[in-house]
mmCIF file of C-alpha atoms in Angstrom:
data_model
loop_
_atom_site.group_PDB
_atom_site.id
_atom_site.type_symbol
_atom_site.label_atom_id
_atom_site.label_comp_id
_atom_site.label_asym_id
_atom_site.label_seq_id
_atom_site.Cartn_x
_atom_site.Cartn_y
_atom_site.Cartn_z
ATOM 1 C CA MET A 20 67.991 68.514 78.747
ATOM 2 C CA GLY A 21 71.479 68.611 77.283
ATOM 3 C CA PRO A 22 72.617 67.324 73.892
ATOM 4 C CA HIS A 23 72.897 63.635 73.092
ATOM 5 C CA PRO A 24 76.076 62.118 74.628
ATOM 6 C CA ALA A 25 77.646 61.619 71.176
ATOM 7 C CA VAL A 26 77.036 65.262 70.248
ATOM 8 C CA ALA A 27 78.310 66.417 73.630
ATOM 9 C CA ALA A 28 81.489 64.340 73.202
ATOM 10 C CA ILE A 29 82.442 65.858 69.854
ATOM 11 C CA ARG A 30 81.693 69.384 71.064
ATOM 12 C CA VAL A 31 83.831 68.988 74.178
ATOM 13 C CA ALA A 32 86.712 67.682 72.070
ATOM 14 C CA VAL A 33 86.527 70.680 69.728
ATOM 15 C CA ARG A 34 86.061 73.145 72.583
ATOM 16 C CA ARG A 35 89.352 72.042 74.131
ATOM 17 C CA VAL A 36 91.224 72.703 70.897
ATOM 18 C CA LEU A 37 89.579 76.093 70.389
ATOM 19 C CA HIS A 38 90.569 77.136 73.909
ATOM 20 C CA ASP A 39 94.160 76.216 73.066
ATOM 21 C CA VAL A 40 94.000 78.235 69.827
ATOM 22 C CA LEU A 41 92.601 81.219 71.686
ATOM 23 C CA ASN A 42 95.284 81.028 74.371
ATOM 24 C CA HIS A 43 97.995 80.966 71.725
ATOM 25 C CA HIS A 44 96.365 83.832 69.838
ATOM 26 C CA SER A 45 96.086 85.997 72.939
ATOM 27 C CA SER A 46 99.753 85.389 73.729
ATOM 28 C CA GLN A 47 100.643 86.884 70.345
ATOM 29 C CA VAL A 48 98.815 90.183 70.911
ATOM 30 C CA PRO A 49 101.391 92.997 71.113
ATOM 31 C CA ALA A 50 102.121 94.277 74.578
ATOM 32 C CA PRO A 51 101.420 97.979 75.207
ATOM 33 C CA GLY A 52 104.050 100.037 73.452
ATOM 34 C CA ARG A 53 105.019 97.327 70.948
ATOM 35 C CA ALA A 54 104.619 98.467 67.384
ATOM 36 C CA VAL A 55 102.118 96.499 65.368
ATOM 37 C CA GLY A 56 104.074 94.424 62.881
ATOM 38 C CA ALA A 57 107.043 93.942 65.206
ATOM 39 C CA PRO A 58 108.218 90.314 65.453
ATOM 40 C CA LEU A 59 106.164 88.396 68.011
ATOM 41 C CA VAL A 60 107.511 84.879 67.621
ATOM 42 C CA SER A 61 110.814 83.219 66.947
ATOM 43 C CA ALA A 62 112.164 82.688 63.457
ATOM 44 C CA GLY A 63 110.507 79.802 61.635
ATOM 45 C CA ALA A 64 107.288 79.947 63.681
ATOM 46 C CA PRO A 65 104.160 81.370 62.057
ATOM 47 C CA LEU A 66 103.172 84.933 62.799
ATOM 48 C CA PRO A 67 99.692 85.473 64.266
ATOM 49 C CA PRO A 68 97.291 84.682 61.434
ATOM 50 C CA ALA A 69 94.817 87.384 62.370
ATOM 51 C CA ALA A 70 95.254 91.020 63.282
ATOM 52 C CA PRO A 71 95.587 91.579 67.051
ATOM 53 C CA ASP A 72 92.050 92.985 67.259
ATOM 54 C CA GLU A 73 90.538 90.246 65.088
ATOM 55 C CA PRO A 74 89.534 86.807 66.389
ATOM 56 C CA PRO A 75 91.508 83.842 65.022
ATOM 57 C CA LEU A 76 90.194 81.789 62.121
ATOM 58 C CA VAL A 77 89.955 77.999 62.408
ATOM 59 C CA LEU A 78 89.292 75.868 59.324
ATOM 60 C CA VAL A 79 87.912 72.332 59.246
ATOM 61 C CA ALA A 80 89.155 69.957 56.553
ATOM 62 C CA CYS A 81 86.003 68.148 55.445
ATOM 63 C CA SER A 82 85.612 65.301 52.961
ATOM 64 C CA GLY A 83 81.883 65.044 53.582
ATOM 65 C CA GLY A 84 82.332 61.762 55.485
ATOM 66 C CA ALA A 85 80.872 61.167 58.944
ATOM 67 C CA ASP A 86 84.036 61.970 60.909
ATOM 68 C CA SER A 87 84.732 65.310 59.247
ATOM 69 C CA MET A 88 81.049 66.332 59.083
ATOM 70 C CA ALA A 89 80.742 65.682 62.815
ATOM 71 C CA LEU A 90 83.860 67.799 63.305
ATOM 72 C CA ALA A 91 82.430 70.589 61.142
ATOM 73 C CA SER A 92 79.175 70.616 63.073
ATOM 74 C CA ALA A 93 80.983 70.812 66.411
ATOM 75 C CA LEU A 94 83.205 73.641 65.156
ATOM 76 C CA ALA A 95 80.171 75.542 63.854
ATOM 77 C CA PHE A 96 78.497 75.205 67.259
ATOM 78 C CA GLU A 97 81.451 76.008 69.508
ATOM 79 C CA ALA A 98 83.339 78.681 67.541
ATOM 80 C CA PRO A 99 80.808 81.559 67.842
ATOM 81 C CA ARG A 100 80.392 80.856 71.554
ATOM 82 C CA LEU A 101 84.133 81.318 72.074
ATOM 83 C CA GLY A 102 84.572 84.250 69.713
ATOM 84 C CA VAL A 103 86.442 82.264 67.061
ATOM 85 C CA ARG A 104 85.882 82.597 63.321
ATOM 86 C CA ALA A 105 85.184 79.250 61.642
ATOM 87 C CA GLY A 106 85.528 78.157 58.027
ATOM 88 C CA GLY A 107 86.001 74.991 56.017
ATOM 89 C CA ILE A 108 87.827 73.480 53.085
ATOM 90 C CA THR A 109 87.232 70.356 51.049
ATOM 91 C CA VAL A 110 89.807 68.849 48.702
ATOM 92 C CA ASP A 111 88.771 67.336 45.378
ATOM 93 C CA HIS A 112 91.364 64.665 44.550
ATOM 94 C CA GLY A 113 89.810 64.014 41.148
ATOM 95 C CA LEU A 114 90.135 60.247 41.624
ATOM 96 C CA GLN A 115 86.456 59.388 41.114
ATOM 97 C CA ASP A 116 83.807 60.325 38.606
ATOM 98 C CA GLY A 117 81.701 63.189 39.917
ATOM 99 C CA SER A 118 84.248 64.256 42.516
ATOM 100 C CA ASP A 119 83.716 67.899 41.579
ATOM 101 C CA THR A 120 79.979 67.538 42.227
ATOM 102 C CA ARG A 121 80.710 65.916 45.587
ATOM 103 C CA ALA A 122 83.022 68.808 46.504
ATOM 104 C CA ALA A 123 80.317 71.354 45.607
ATOM 105 C CA GLU A 124 77.840 69.473 47.820
ATOM 106 C CA VAL A 125 80.277 69.526 50.746
ATOM 107 C CA VAL A 126 80.766 73.272 50.291
ATOM 108 C CA ALA A 127 76.992 73.764 50.430
ATOM 109 C CA ARG A 128 76.733 71.666 53.606
ATOM 110 C CA LEU A 129 79.504 73.581 55.319
ATOM 111 C CA ARG A 130 77.930 76.909 54.422
ATOM 112 C CA SER A 131 74.560 75.670 55.712
ATOM 113 C CA LEU A 132 76.273 75.137 59.079
ATOM 114 C CA GLY A 133 77.260 78.824 59.068
ATOM 115 C CA LEU A 134 80.947 78.335 58.270
ATOM 116 C CA ASP A 135 82.696 81.116 56.348
ATOM 117 C CA PRO A 136 84.995 81.169 54.409
ATOM 118 C CA VAL A 137 84.469 77.834 52.680
ATOM 119 C CA ASP A 138 86.593 76.593 49.763
ATOM 120 C CA ALA A 139 86.735 73.606 47.434
ATOM 121 C CA VAL A 140 90.218 72.980 46.058
ATOM 122 C CA ALA A 141 90.975 70.613 43.177
ATOM 123 C CA VAL A 142 94.361 68.878 43.252
ATOM 124 C CA GLU A 143 96.314 66.634 40.925
ATOM 125 C CA VAL A 144 97.431 63.422 42.609
ATOM 126 C CA GLY A 145 100.815 62.097 41.531
ATOM 127 C CA ARG A 146 102.207 58.592 41.822
ATOM 128 C CA ALA A 147 105.147 58.932 44.197
ATOM 129 C CA GLY A 148 104.940 56.550 47.154
ATOM 130 C CA GLY A 149 101.765 54.798 45.976
ATOM 131 C CA PRO A 150 98.168 56.025 45.648
ATOM 132 C CA GLU A 151 97.480 56.589 49.349
ATOM 133 C CA ALA A 152 100.688 58.517 50.009
ATOM 134 C CA ALA A 153 100.351 60.561 46.818
ATOM 135 C CA ALA A 154 96.779 61.560 47.666
ATOM 136 C CA ARG A 155 97.836 62.490 51.197
ATOM 137 C CA ASP A 156 100.708 64.649 49.944
ATOM 138 C CA ALA A 157 98.443 66.479 47.493
ATOM 139 C CA ARG A 158 95.792 66.991 50.175
ATOM 140 C CA TYR A 159 98.164 68.483 52.754
ATOM 141 C CA ALA A 160 99.730 70.763 50.154
ATOM 142 C CA ALA A 161 96.241 72.099 49.382
ATOM 143 C CA LEU A 162 95.391 72.511 53.067
ATOM 144 C CA ASP A 163 98.654 74.343 53.717
ATOM 145 C CA ALA A 164 97.953 76.708 50.830
ATOM 146 C CA ALA A 165 94.399 77.354 52.048
ATOM 147 C CA ALA A 166 95.586 78.056 55.596
ATOM 148 C CA GLU A 167 98.143 80.543 54.284
ATOM 149 C CA ARG A 168 95.636 82.156 51.925
ATOM 150 C CA HIS A 169 93.052 82.735 54.649
ATOM 151 C CA GLY A 170 95.490 83.366 57.488
ATOM 152 C CA ALA A 171 94.074 80.473 59.511
ATOM 153 C CA ALA A 172 95.383 79.850 63.008
ATOM 154 C CA ALA A 173 94.572 76.129 62.800
ATOM 155 C CA VAL A 174 93.142 73.433 60.543
ATOM 156 C CA LEU A 175 91.068 70.713 62.224
ATOM 157 C CA LEU A 176 91.331 67.125 60.973
ATOM 158 C CA GLY A 177 88.748 64.431 61.675
ATOM 159 C CA HIS A 178 91.010 61.486 62.541
ATOM 160 C CA THR A 179 89.404 59.355 65.242
ATOM 161 C CA ARG A 180 90.685 56.864 67.809
ATOM 162 C CA ASP A 181 89.965 54.107 65.264
ATOM 163 C CA ASP A 182 92.195 55.845 62.704
ATOM 164 C CA GLN A 183 94.898 56.039 65.352
ATOM 165 C CA ALA A 184 94.660 52.303 66.027
ATOM 166 C CA GLU A 185 94.961 51.570 62.298
ATOM 167 C CA THR A 186 98.014 53.829 62.042
ATOM 168 C CA VAL A 187 99.729 52.022 64.925
ATOM 169 C CA LEU A 188 99.111 48.626 63.310
ATOM 170 C CA LEU A 189 100.424 49.851 59.959
ATOM 171 C CA GLY A 190 103.568 51.105 61.682
ATOM 172 C CA LEU A 191 103.974 47.802 63.476
ATOM 173 C CA ALA A 192 103.648 45.897 60.191
ATOM 174 C CA ARG A 193 106.361 48.047 58.615
ATOM 175 C CA GLY A 194 108.725 47.511 61.542
ATOM 176 C CA SER A 195 109.356 51.242 61.590
ATOM 177 C CA GLY A 196 110.183 51.688 65.270
ATOM 178 C CA THR A 197 108.843 53.686 68.192
ATOM 179 C CA ARG A 198 108.124 56.884 66.283
ATOM 180 C CA SER A 199 105.919 55.047 63.802
ATOM 181 C CA LEU A 200 104.106 53.231 66.625
ATOM 182 C CA SER A 201 103.301 56.594 68.190
ATOM 183 C CA GLY A 202 100.745 57.156 65.439
ATOM 184 C CA MET A 203 99.326 60.600 64.771
ATOM 185 C CA ALA A 204 100.013 63.511 67.085
ATOM 186 C CA ALA A 205 97.201 65.737 68.292
ATOM 187 C CA LYS A 206 99.127 68.731 66.946
ATOM 188 C CA THR A 207 101.365 68.702 63.864
ATOM 189 C CA GLY A 208 102.477 70.881 60.992
ATOM 190 C CA ARG A 209 104.158 74.248 60.883
ATOM 191 C CA GLY A 210 103.585 75.965 64.193
ATOM 192 C CA GLY A 211 101.133 73.234 65.231
ATOM 193 C CA ARG A 212 98.768 74.192 62.429
ATOM 194 C CA TYR A 213 97.004 70.824 62.220
ATOM 195 C CA ARG A 214 94.846 69.761 65.158
ATOM 196 C CA ARG A 215 93.138 66.406 65.662
ATOM 197 C CA PRO A 216 90.410 66.860 68.303
ATOM 198 C CA PHE A 217 88.899 63.372 67.821
ATOM 199 C CA LEU A 218 91.893 61.154 68.644
ATOM 200 C CA GLU A 219 90.111 60.163 71.849
ATOM 201 C CA VAL A 220 86.703 59.878 70.161
ATOM 202 C CA ASP A 221 85.738 56.604 68.469
ATOM 203 C CA ARG A 222 84.390 56.472 64.929
ATOM 204 C CA GLN A 223 80.983 55.224 66.063
ATOM 205 C CA THR A 224 80.491 58.300 68.257
ATOM 206 C CA ALA A 225 81.169 60.605 65.296
ATOM 207 C CA ARG A 226 78.726 58.660 63.130
ATOM 208 C CA LYS A 227 76.062 58.737 65.828
ATOM 209 C CA ALA A 228 76.518 62.499 66.226
ATOM 210 C CA CYS A 229 75.820 62.943 62.508
ATOM 211 C CA LEU A 230 72.726 60.742 62.749
ATOM 212 C CA ILE A 231 71.349 62.601 65.780
ATOM 213 C CA GLN A 232 71.844 65.959 64.043
ATOM 214 C CA SER A 233 70.478 64.695 60.693
ATOM 215 C CA LEU A 234 73.720 65.594 58.959
ATOM 216 C CA PRO A 235 74.031 64.091 55.479
ATOM 217 C CA VAL A 236 77.303 62.211 55.025
ATOM 218 C CA TRP A 237 79.182 60.802 52.053
ATOM 219 C CA GLU A 238 80.621 57.298 52.109
ATOM 220 C CA ASP A 239 83.927 57.307 50.220
ATOM 221 C CA PRO A 240 84.060 54.055 48.187
ATOM 222 C CA HIS A 241 87.853 54.016 48.614
ATOM 223 C CA ASN A 242 87.294 53.336 52.320
ATOM 224 C CA ALA A 243 85.824 49.936 51.405
ATOM 225 C CA ASP A 244 88.144 49.172 48.483
ATOM 226 C CA PRO A 245 90.432 46.202 49.306
ATOM 227 C CA LEU A 246 93.004 47.684 46.925
ATOM 228 C CA TYR A 247 93.996 50.026 49.762
ATOM 229 C CA THR A 248 95.976 48.700 52.711
ATOM 230 C CA ARG A 249 94.149 50.800 55.306
ATOM 231 C CA SER A 250 90.797 49.646 53.967
ATOM 232 C CA ARG A 251 91.789 45.982 54.320
ATOM 233 C CA LEU A 252 93.017 46.631 57.830
ATOM 234 C CA ARG A 253 89.788 48.431 58.766
ATOM 235 C CA HIS A 254 87.388 45.827 57.404
ATOM 236 C CA GLU A 255 89.397 42.636 57.845
ATOM 237 C CA GLY A 256 92.413 43.089 60.120
ATOM 238 C CA LEU A 257 90.960 44.919 63.128
ATOM 239 C CA PRO A 258 87.736 42.847 63.236
ATOM 240 C CA ALA A 259 89.862 39.688 63.180
ATOM 241 C CA LEU A 260 91.984 40.995 66.065
ATOM 242 C CA GLU A 261 88.892 41.869 68.098
ATOM 243 C CA LYS A 262 87.445 38.430 67.416
ATOM 244 C CA ALA A 263 90.655 36.764 68.587
ATOM 245 C CA LEU A 264 91.526 39.055 71.488
ATOM 246 C CA GLY A 265 88.194 40.510 72.513
ATOM 247 C CA LYS A 266 86.872 44.062 72.554
ATOM 248 C CA GLY A 267 89.165 46.859 73.588
ATOM 249 C CA VAL A 268 91.841 46.375 70.924
ATOM 250 C CA VAL A 269 91.277 49.856 69.460
ATOM 251 C CA GLU A 270 91.527 51.526 72.865
ATOM 252 C CA ALA A 271 94.674 49.548 73.704
ATOM 253 C CA LEU A 272 96.339 50.490 70.429
ATOM 254 C CA ALA A 273 95.482 54.153 70.979
ATOM 255 C CA ARG A 274 97.076 53.980 74.446
ATOM 256 C CA THR A 275 100.129 52.347 72.875
ATOM 257 C CA ALA A 276 100.372 55.310 70.489
ATOM 258 C CA GLN A 277 100.493 57.805 73.344
ATOM 259 C CA LEU A 278 103.009 55.799 75.370
ATOM 260 C CA SER A 279 105.196 55.314 72.301
ATOM 261 C CA ARG A 280 104.999 59.030 71.513
ATOM 262 C CA ASP A 281 106.194 59.931 75.014
ATOM 263 C CA ASP A 282 109.124 57.520 74.657
ATOM 264 C CA ALA A 283 109.972 58.707 71.144
ATOM 265 C CA ASP A 284 109.899 62.358 72.212
ATOM 266 C CA ALA A 285 112.307 61.619 75.065
ATOM 267 C CA LEU A 286 114.688 59.676 72.807
ATOM 268 C CA ASP A 287 114.573 62.391 70.132
ATOM 269 C CA SER A 288 115.483 64.988 72.750
ATOM 270 C CA TRP A 289 118.369 62.806 73.971
ATOM 271 C CA ALA A 290 119.580 62.338 70.388
ATOM 272 C CA ALA A 291 119.548 66.078 69.734
ATOM 273 C CA GLU A 292 121.757 66.623 72.779
ATOM 274 C CA ALA A 293 124.054 63.715 71.877
ATOM 275 C CA GLU A 294 124.494 64.972 68.328
ATOM 276 C CA ARG A 295 126.258 68.077 69.600
ATOM 277 C CA THR A 296 128.885 65.921 71.307
ATOM 278 C CA VAL A 297 129.802 63.837 68.224
ATOM 279 C CA LEU A 298 129.370 66.328 65.357
ATOM 280 C CA ASP A 299 132.259 68.570 64.291
ATOM 281 C CA ASP A 300 132.350 71.795 62.287
ATOM 282 C CA ARG A 301 132.868 69.893 59.024
ATOM 283 C CA GLY A 302 129.701 67.868 59.548
ATOM 284 C CA THR A 303 131.470 64.569 60.249
ATOM 285 C CA LEU A 304 130.609 62.318 63.193
ATOM 286 C CA ASP A 305 132.945 60.814 65.787
ATOM 287 C CA VAL A 306 132.719 57.012 65.555
ATOM 288 C CA ALA A 307 133.910 56.355 69.110
ATOM 289 C CA GLY A 308 131.395 58.812 70.521
ATOM 290 C CA LEU A 309 128.609 57.228 68.489
ATOM 291 C CA TYR A 310 129.580 53.706 69.587
ATOM 292 C CA ALA A 311 129.261 54.731 73.240
ATOM 293 C CA LEU A 312 125.633 55.825 72.768
ATOM 294 C CA PRO A 313 122.655 53.485 73.344
ATOM 295 C CA ALA A 314 121.544 52.000 70.013
ATOM 296 C CA ALA A 315 118.185 53.808 69.996
ATOM 297 C CA VAL A 316 119.887 57.172 70.491
ATOM 298 C CA ARG A 317 122.759 56.455 68.073
ATOM 299 C CA ARG A 318 120.412 55.527 65.242
ATOM 300 C CA ARG A 319 118.423 58.685 65.763
ATOM 301 C CA VAL A 320 121.616 60.722 65.498
ATOM 302 C CA LEU A 321 122.484 58.910 62.264
ATOM 303 C CA ARG A 322 119.022 59.497 60.837
ATOM 304 C CA ARG A 323 119.156 63.209 61.711
ATOM 305 C CA ALA A 324 122.569 63.526 60.077
ATOM 306 C CA ALA A 325 121.428 61.755 56.906
ATOM 307 C CA ILE A 326 118.377 63.985 56.568
ATOM 308 C CA SER A 327 120.510 67.090 57.155
ATOM 309 C CA ALA A 328 122.782 65.909 54.326
ATOM 310 C CA GLY A 329 119.828 65.710 51.923
ATOM 311 C CA ALA A 330 118.230 62.263 52.333
ATOM 312 C CA PRO A 331 114.412 62.622 52.052
ATOM 313 C CA ALA A 332 112.871 61.752 55.422
ATOM 314 C CA GLY A 333 109.961 59.887 53.810
ATOM 315 C CA SER A 334 112.317 57.629 51.847
ATOM 316 C CA LEU A 335 114.797 56.939 54.643
ATOM 317 C CA PHE A 336 113.779 53.624 56.228
ATOM 318 C CA ALA A 337 115.023 51.677 59.236
ATOM 319 C CA ARG A 338 117.021 49.321 57.017
ATOM 320 C CA HIS A 339 118.975 52.290 55.631
ATOM 321 C CA VAL A 340 119.854 53.527 59.110
ATOM 322 C CA GLU A 341 120.791 50.012 60.243
ATOM 323 C CA GLU A 342 123.202 49.694 57.326
ATOM 324 C CA VAL A 343 124.881 52.951 58.322
ATOM 325 C CA ASP A 344 124.938 51.783 61.928
ATOM 326 C CA ARG A 345 126.975 48.747 60.896
ATOM 327 C CA LEU A 346 129.762 51.113 59.836
ATOM 328 C CA ILE A 347 130.094 51.755 63.578
ATOM 329 C CA THR A 348 129.137 48.496 65.256
ATOM 330 C CA GLY A 349 130.154 45.961 62.584
ATOM 331 C CA TRP A 350 133.122 47.606 60.880
ATOM 332 C CA ARG A 351 134.944 45.254 58.491
ATOM 333 C CA GLY A 352 136.302 47.793 56.026
ATOM 334 C CA GLN A 353 133.065 47.966 54.007
ATOM 335 C CA GLY A 354 132.608 50.716 51.436
ATOM 336 C CA THR A 355 130.212 53.625 51.109
ATOM 337 C CA VAL A 356 126.593 53.139 52.140
ATOM 338 C CA ASN A 357 124.278 54.749 49.583
ATOM 339 C CA LEU A 358 121.099 56.364 50.893
ATOM 340 C CA PRO A 359 118.070 57.913 49.148
ATOM 341 C CA GLY A 360 118.645 61.424 47.839
ATOM 342 C CA ARG A 361 122.110 60.517 46.492
ATOM 343 C CA VAL A 362 123.551 60.695 50.003
ATOM 344 C CA GLY A 363 126.610 58.576 50.693
ATOM 345 C CA VAL A 364 128.025 57.563 54.086
ATOM 346 C CA ARG A 365 131.562 56.260 54.523
ATOM 347 C CA ARG A 366 133.878 55.637 57.440
ATOM 348 C CA GLN A 367 137.105 57.579 57.151
ATOM 349 C CA GLY A 368 139.565 57.091 59.962
ATOM 350 C CA GLY A 369 137.657 57.513 63.174
ATOM 351 C CA ARG A 370 134.830 59.548 61.654
ATOM 352 C CA LEU A 371 131.703 59.076 59.594
ATOM 353 C CA VAL A 372 131.486 61.300 56.510
ATOM 354 C CA ILE A 373 127.957 61.929 55.209
ATOM 355 C CA ARG A 374 127.777 63.786 51.907
ATOM 356 C CA GLN A 375 125.284 64.282 49.082
ATOM 357 C CA GLY A 376 126.451 63.492 45.572
#
């Protein structure tokens, strides 16, 4: 008799990612005659994290909650069968009393699964962007540092299909456009470091897998705190939508994320090509060339140019780009448009000048 369907589902999801990691790792092994240490990948991409004769290391980011504990258990089961080294890391945000004790307990649980190395990293959460964004920034900085320190080929994250649905709704509420509606990608970060195996697995399956395997889990009180937008959406917004529209809302939103991602990728590629036709050596943009582009492509070109000039991507919103766009489509002699990062945009003759300071 095979494993319970919930356990089988999480293991299959992780196995697919590990196969991808292994394929990438094997492609980085030096060909006969190549000196060890010679460049194997293009500039900006990560070098192979492990020596050519050493299996790759995959870390799981684990909070101790059901989703990440299910992920850790699946990694611990699949990794040795595929010849992959497996470790774990938990991040102590220091936002709750006893968080250090909780982190030590998670470390013990990960080690009991056979994962090695296992780390607990304490971080200081700032205030920029609000509590959720600040905690996320601190967490990813810690995960990046751990991956570099251990030479990890990948870091697995426990985001589920339910998390994806919530992300799509949050993007829709912000009016942030197609890229925001595309939710979380299965592979992100430098060189595709972060992997999300569970984006097609629902939260209930992960919880059931923990129950079947008698895995202790920690319920983060922040996940039920109405102070946090995502918590309100999870406990109030999505249930209300399912009550009004029927079951299947989560699955539909997850499909929307994938369709939106395909569209956004295509438009981003188009914008990158179009940028070369309107950008000159001085970094200014041809207004007539921009005007001829479809609005979705033109605004992507403008956003790319603003970020290149020094505007922080996380602070550059659709309303900023729309204001710049009006210098092209609604020109009435208006002055400089000021963007985050002390970036200014002005129309000078037939060109847009984007400069910091």
